[in-house]
């Protein structure tokens, strides 16, 4: 029996088509000229107890809207949600007792009091027993040495320290389900490592179900065995992280700046130079550059540049990981089929 069950979930927004100028603003007051935008479109999803699932997609894909419906903040336009036996939006008062949330950099801790005092307030709110409360504090200390922050005010903490405390606060009442929305945004490498360590340990100890949204593939690879990918409100992939990261990890984009040549002319020359290579794409990039997307497991960067240099006078180049939009394009083209 899944702990999270979503069936035919839809969310649409009614948006006024606004007119320009002062007169247009007056007309908008009585206008019936609306359009509808489908933020989530017929989403079906089931997640079992103890799973850590990466919920991914580009900006505007519908991730945040879905998370808001799953946490009970928004009411769906249509469809059904059942989480731990509750319908989130209609039974929110009882439902939220069994979930935890961390939303980006929006702290749930009280800004001007020590961290431990915020924890004590949450203990009272969620009616956590003394024994369970102390056991959880001991677990936080064992995993990431959190006690050194307990007597500092939240205001005085660094971003990384505050995010660790926020994640600990979300786990404090041992919820059945936790929603983590971009928890590592803006954090340095060492803090990310501590954050992942804490989440993995608490998930293992308490079988807490975790739904994670993140643009950081390091978070996803470290924590999630399963990925759900959505775009334009629709699910386009639900499967193993390893299969997804095979695509995401193998592909790289090489951006070239070539002196005195338009991007379109660069593309023509590059297609000629790389005509013997399969599974690459070449396209203009901005006003002065071109870019090549290639698989580093099939051709090395050195080999690629050695083919390009005799044909083009490369002034500068950059290599980066494939962005989320490009991954989605690959999914649509059947690369994850």
XYZ file of C-alpha atoms in Angstrom:
337
model
C 0.000 0.000 0.000
C 1.713 3.268 -1.079
C 1.974 6.035 1.507
C 1.560 8.656 -1.267
C -1.052 8.068 -3.948
C -1.853 10.653 -6.641
C -4.471 9.956 -9.313
C -5.325 12.097 -12.366
C -4.137 15.249 -10.599
C -4.772 18.561 -12.366
C -4.255 22.190 -11.422
C -5.162 25.083 -13.697
C -5.012 28.823 -13.106
C -7.385 31.463 -14.439
C -5.362 34.453 -15.643
C -6.659 37.790 -16.890
C -5.373 38.904 -20.299
C -4.349 42.410 -19.275
C -4.470 45.361 -21.646
C -1.814 48.038 -22.008
C -1.889 51.566 -20.667
C -4.041 53.438 -18.183
C -7.227 52.987 -20.197
C -6.474 49.290 -20.515
C -6.098 49.025 -16.725
C -9.554 50.610 -16.301
C -11.070 48.155 -18.799
C -9.413 45.232 -16.962
C -11.566 46.019 -13.906
C -14.671 44.744 -15.732
C -13.015 42.463 -18.294
C -14.012 38.820 -18.787
C -11.059 38.134 -21.066
C -9.365 35.247 -19.260
C -7.127 32.378 -20.249
C -6.419 29.122 -18.406
C -2.955 27.693 -17.767
C -2.535 24.026 -16.833
C 0.274 23.925 -14.270
C -0.239 20.198 -13.541
C -1.788 17.921 -16.132
C -3.168 14.461 -15.292
C -0.372 13.445 -12.912
C -0.384 9.891 -11.521
C 2.140 8.917 -8.879
C 2.611 6.336 -6.138
C 5.400 6.363 -3.567
C 6.037 3.651 -1.003
C 6.983 4.044 2.657
C 10.676 4.770 3.161
C 11.401 5.809 -0.428
C 13.447 8.903 -1.258
C 12.158 10.142 -4.602
C 13.642 12.945 -6.676
C 10.887 15.114 -8.156
C 12.580 16.990 -10.979
C 11.932 19.293 -13.897
C 12.965 22.657 -15.348
C 11.693 25.974 -14.034
C 7.976 26.278 -14.731
C 7.480 22.510 -15.030
C 4.857 22.363 -12.261
C 7.031 21.019 -9.434
C 6.229 23.695 -6.865
C 2.510 23.616 -7.707
C 2.491 19.849 -7.202
C 4.357 20.111 -3.889
C 1.895 22.757 -2.694
C -0.997 20.405 -3.478
C 0.759 17.492 -1.760
C 1.311 19.583 1.370
C -2.286 20.827 1.376
C -1.538 24.476 0.585
C -3.384 24.344 -2.748
C -6.597 22.560 -3.675
C -6.416 20.613 -6.955
C -8.667 21.572 -9.837
C -9.438 17.865 -10.177
C -7.989 14.507 -9.222
C -7.286 12.686 -5.969
C -4.456 12.810 -3.432
C -4.069 10.440 -0.492
C -1.034 10.759 1.779
C -0.763 8.634 4.887
C -4.540 8.151 4.704
C -5.374 11.864 4.501
C -6.642 14.136 1.751
C -4.190 17.024 2.300
C -6.262 20.073 1.358
C -9.512 19.020 3.085
C -7.973 17.415 6.217
C -5.045 19.753 6.580
C -5.214 20.313 10.336
C -4.736 16.619 11.090
C -2.656 15.881 8.009
C 0.177 18.321 8.728
C 0.891 16.652 12.077
C 2.436 13.774 10.134
C 4.544 15.657 7.585
C 7.627 17.859 7.568
C 8.639 20.493 5.039
C 11.735 22.443 4.092
C 11.031 25.028 1.396
C 14.195 26.563 -0.051
C 15.612 29.202 2.275
C 12.356 29.929 4.134
C 13.153 29.018 7.708
C 10.563 27.503 10.034
C 12.697 28.473 13.048
C 12.162 31.582 15.159
C 14.661 34.217 14.029
C 15.684 35.862 17.306
C 15.833 32.963 19.751
C 18.373 30.130 20.107
C 17.915 27.069 17.915
C 17.239 24.810 20.899
C 14.356 27.059 21.999
C 12.786 26.720 18.544
C 13.140 22.955 18.876
C 11.431 23.067 22.277
C 8.520 25.040 20.802
C 8.169 22.487 17.971
C 8.301 19.698 20.557
C 5.273 21.230 22.295
C 3.407 21.916 19.046
C 3.794 18.346 17.815
C 3.440 16.785 21.300
C 6.728 14.880 21.100
C 7.519 12.849 24.214
C 10.615 13.717 26.262
C 12.241 10.383 25.392
C 11.610 10.706 21.651
C 12.746 14.327 21.654
C 16.027 13.491 23.373
C 16.603 10.503 21.114
C 16.191 12.708 18.047
C 18.567 15.365 19.435
C 21.132 12.626 20.087
C 20.736 11.449 16.493
C 21.310 14.967 15.160
C 24.466 15.244 17.265
C 25.738 11.821 16.201
C 25.308 12.562 12.489
C 26.338 16.202 12.068
C 27.373 17.531 15.509
C 24.412 19.883 15.670
C 24.586 20.642 19.404
C 27.265 23.311 18.896
C 24.581 25.426 17.177
C 21.826 24.926 19.755
C 22.589 28.029 21.826
C 23.038 30.385 18.877
C 20.191 32.524 17.611
C 18.906 31.581 14.171
C 19.730 35.108 12.993
C 23.439 34.564 13.726
C 23.737 31.286 11.781
C 25.262 30.983 8.345
C 22.979 29.813 5.529
C 24.405 26.294 5.680
C 24.041 26.054 9.458
C 20.455 27.291 9.256
C 19.540 24.784 6.550
C 20.917 21.927 8.670
C 18.828 23.142 11.609
C 15.743 23.481 9.398
C 16.133 19.916 8.146
C 16.569 18.714 11.725
C 13.428 20.641 12.721
C 11.463 18.962 9.924
C 12.478 15.518 11.241
C 12.049 16.424 14.929
C 8.528 14.995 15.342
C 9.394 11.878 13.292
C 6.898 12.550 10.471
C 5.815 9.870 8.025
C 6.559 12.077 4.991
C 8.973 14.962 4.423
C 8.967 17.366 1.478
C 12.319 18.988 0.691
C 12.069 21.745 -1.916
C 15.562 22.867 -3.071
C 17.119 22.309 0.378
C 20.729 22.706 -0.811
C 20.367 25.892 -2.853
C 23.283 28.237 -2.170
C 25.154 25.809 0.105
C 28.847 24.961 -0.110
C 30.137 21.448 -0.718
C 30.872 20.520 2.917
C 27.430 21.613 4.133
C 25.744 19.713 1.299
C 27.620 16.608 2.362
C 26.439 17.006 5.961
C 22.864 17.640 4.825
C 22.799 14.509 2.666
C 24.352 12.471 5.461
C 21.661 13.601 7.908
C 18.764 12.897 5.505
C 20.059 9.435 4.587
C 20.628 8.447 8.212
C 17.191 9.592 9.409
C 15.482 7.966 6.423
C 17.219 4.682 7.221
C 16.489 4.846 10.957
C 12.835 5.902 10.780
C 11.749 4.817 7.271
C 10.661 8.372 6.563
C 9.368 8.903 3.038
C 11.155 11.831 1.386
C 10.091 13.782 -1.706
C 13.015 15.908 -2.916
C 13.004 18.651 -5.538
C 16.412 19.936 -6.560
C 18.395 21.295 -9.487
C 21.537 19.843 -7.899
C 22.122 16.419 -9.425
C 24.576 15.701 -6.601
C 21.635 15.706 -4.174
C 19.650 13.407 -6.430
C 22.476 10.933 -7.089
C 23.427 10.805 -3.388
C 19.927 10.394 -1.962
C 17.455 9.053 -4.524
C 17.119 5.621 -6.098
C 14.107 6.796 -8.086
C 13.374 9.907 -10.129
C 10.095 11.404 -11.317
C 10.615 13.948 -14.103
C 7.883 16.367 -15.141
C 7.699 19.076 -17.779
C 4.830 21.440 -18.563
C 2.764 19.741 -15.874
C 3.105 16.235 -17.351
C 5.129 13.283 -16.145
C 7.690 12.250 -18.748
C 9.839 9.819 -16.751
C 9.429 7.669 -13.647
C 12.237 5.218 -13.033
C 15.673 4.463 -11.655
C 18.074 7.289 -10.886
C 20.965 5.305 -12.358
C 19.281 5.175 -15.752
C 18.547 8.895 -15.678
C 22.014 9.949 -14.534
C 23.545 7.815 -17.281
C 22.089 10.324 -19.736
C 22.653 13.355 -17.543
C 26.218 12.379 -16.635
C 27.563 11.197 -19.988
C 26.533 14.220 -22.022
C 28.536 17.451 -22.046
C 28.097 20.705 -23.945
C 31.124 22.346 -25.563
C 30.617 26.052 -26.224
C 32.965 27.619 -28.789
C 33.879 31.232 -29.553
C 35.376 31.572 -33.022
C 36.995 34.825 -34.125
C 35.327 36.704 -36.986
C 32.656 34.119 -37.799
C 28.906 34.113 -37.223
C 27.356 31.264 -35.181
C 25.560 29.981 -38.295
C 28.831 29.841 -40.262
C 30.483 28.094 -37.305
C 27.786 25.424 -37.368
C 28.390 24.736 -41.078
C 32.129 24.326 -40.516
C 31.617 22.169 -37.399
C 29.214 19.813 -39.165
C 31.829 19.306 -41.847
C 34.614 18.710 -39.328
C 32.553 16.289 -37.221
C 30.602 14.534 -39.973
C 31.986 11.120 -38.960
C 30.620 11.339 -35.395
C 27.216 10.042 -34.332
C 24.987 11.178 -31.444
C 26.149 14.797 -31.367
C 24.167 17.980 -31.915
C 25.569 21.268 -33.217
C 23.699 24.547 -33.017
C 24.215 28.322 -32.734
C 24.484 29.726 -29.216
C 23.831 33.416 -28.723
C 25.207 36.145 -30.962
C 28.817 34.963 -31.278
C 29.116 31.306 -30.263
C 28.145 27.795 -31.275
C 27.752 24.713 -29.121
C 28.217 20.982 -29.486
C 26.467 18.450 -27.273
C 28.383 15.165 -27.146
C 28.782 12.001 -25.084
C 32.050 11.951 -23.217
C 31.923 8.162 -22.927
C 32.035 7.945 -26.736
C 34.472 10.736 -27.598
C 36.877 12.622 -25.367
C 37.089 16.380 -25.261
C 40.697 16.226 -26.524
C 39.651 14.148 -29.546
C 36.770 16.505 -30.276
C 38.985 19.596 -30.164
C 41.629 17.912 -32.333
C 39.001 17.479 -35.072
C 37.797 21.077 -34.736
C 41.110 22.959 -34.574
C 42.211 22.379 -38.227
C 38.865 23.733 -39.476
C 38.223 26.633 -37.109
C 40.294 29.198 -35.228
C 38.872 28.711 -31.749
C 39.352 31.761 -29.552
C 37.831 30.341 -26.371
C 35.755 27.378 -25.212
C 33.758 26.249 -22.187
C 32.564 22.785 -21.164
C 29.535 22.276 -18.942
C 27.128 19.559 -17.883
C 23.950 19.124 -19.842
C 21.216 21.439 -18.528
C 17.787 20.202 -17.476
C 16.074 21.465 -20.624
C 18.486 19.462 -22.781
C 17.937 16.357 -20.680
C 14.183 16.731 -21.166
C 14.741 17.020 -24.913
C 16.664 13.739 -24.766
C 13.839 12.120 -22.811
C 11.314 13.235 -25.416
C 13.543 11.896 -28.191
C 13.510 8.436 -26.599
C 16.914 8.396 -24.918
C 15.410 7.022 -21.689
C 12.941 4.649 -23.337
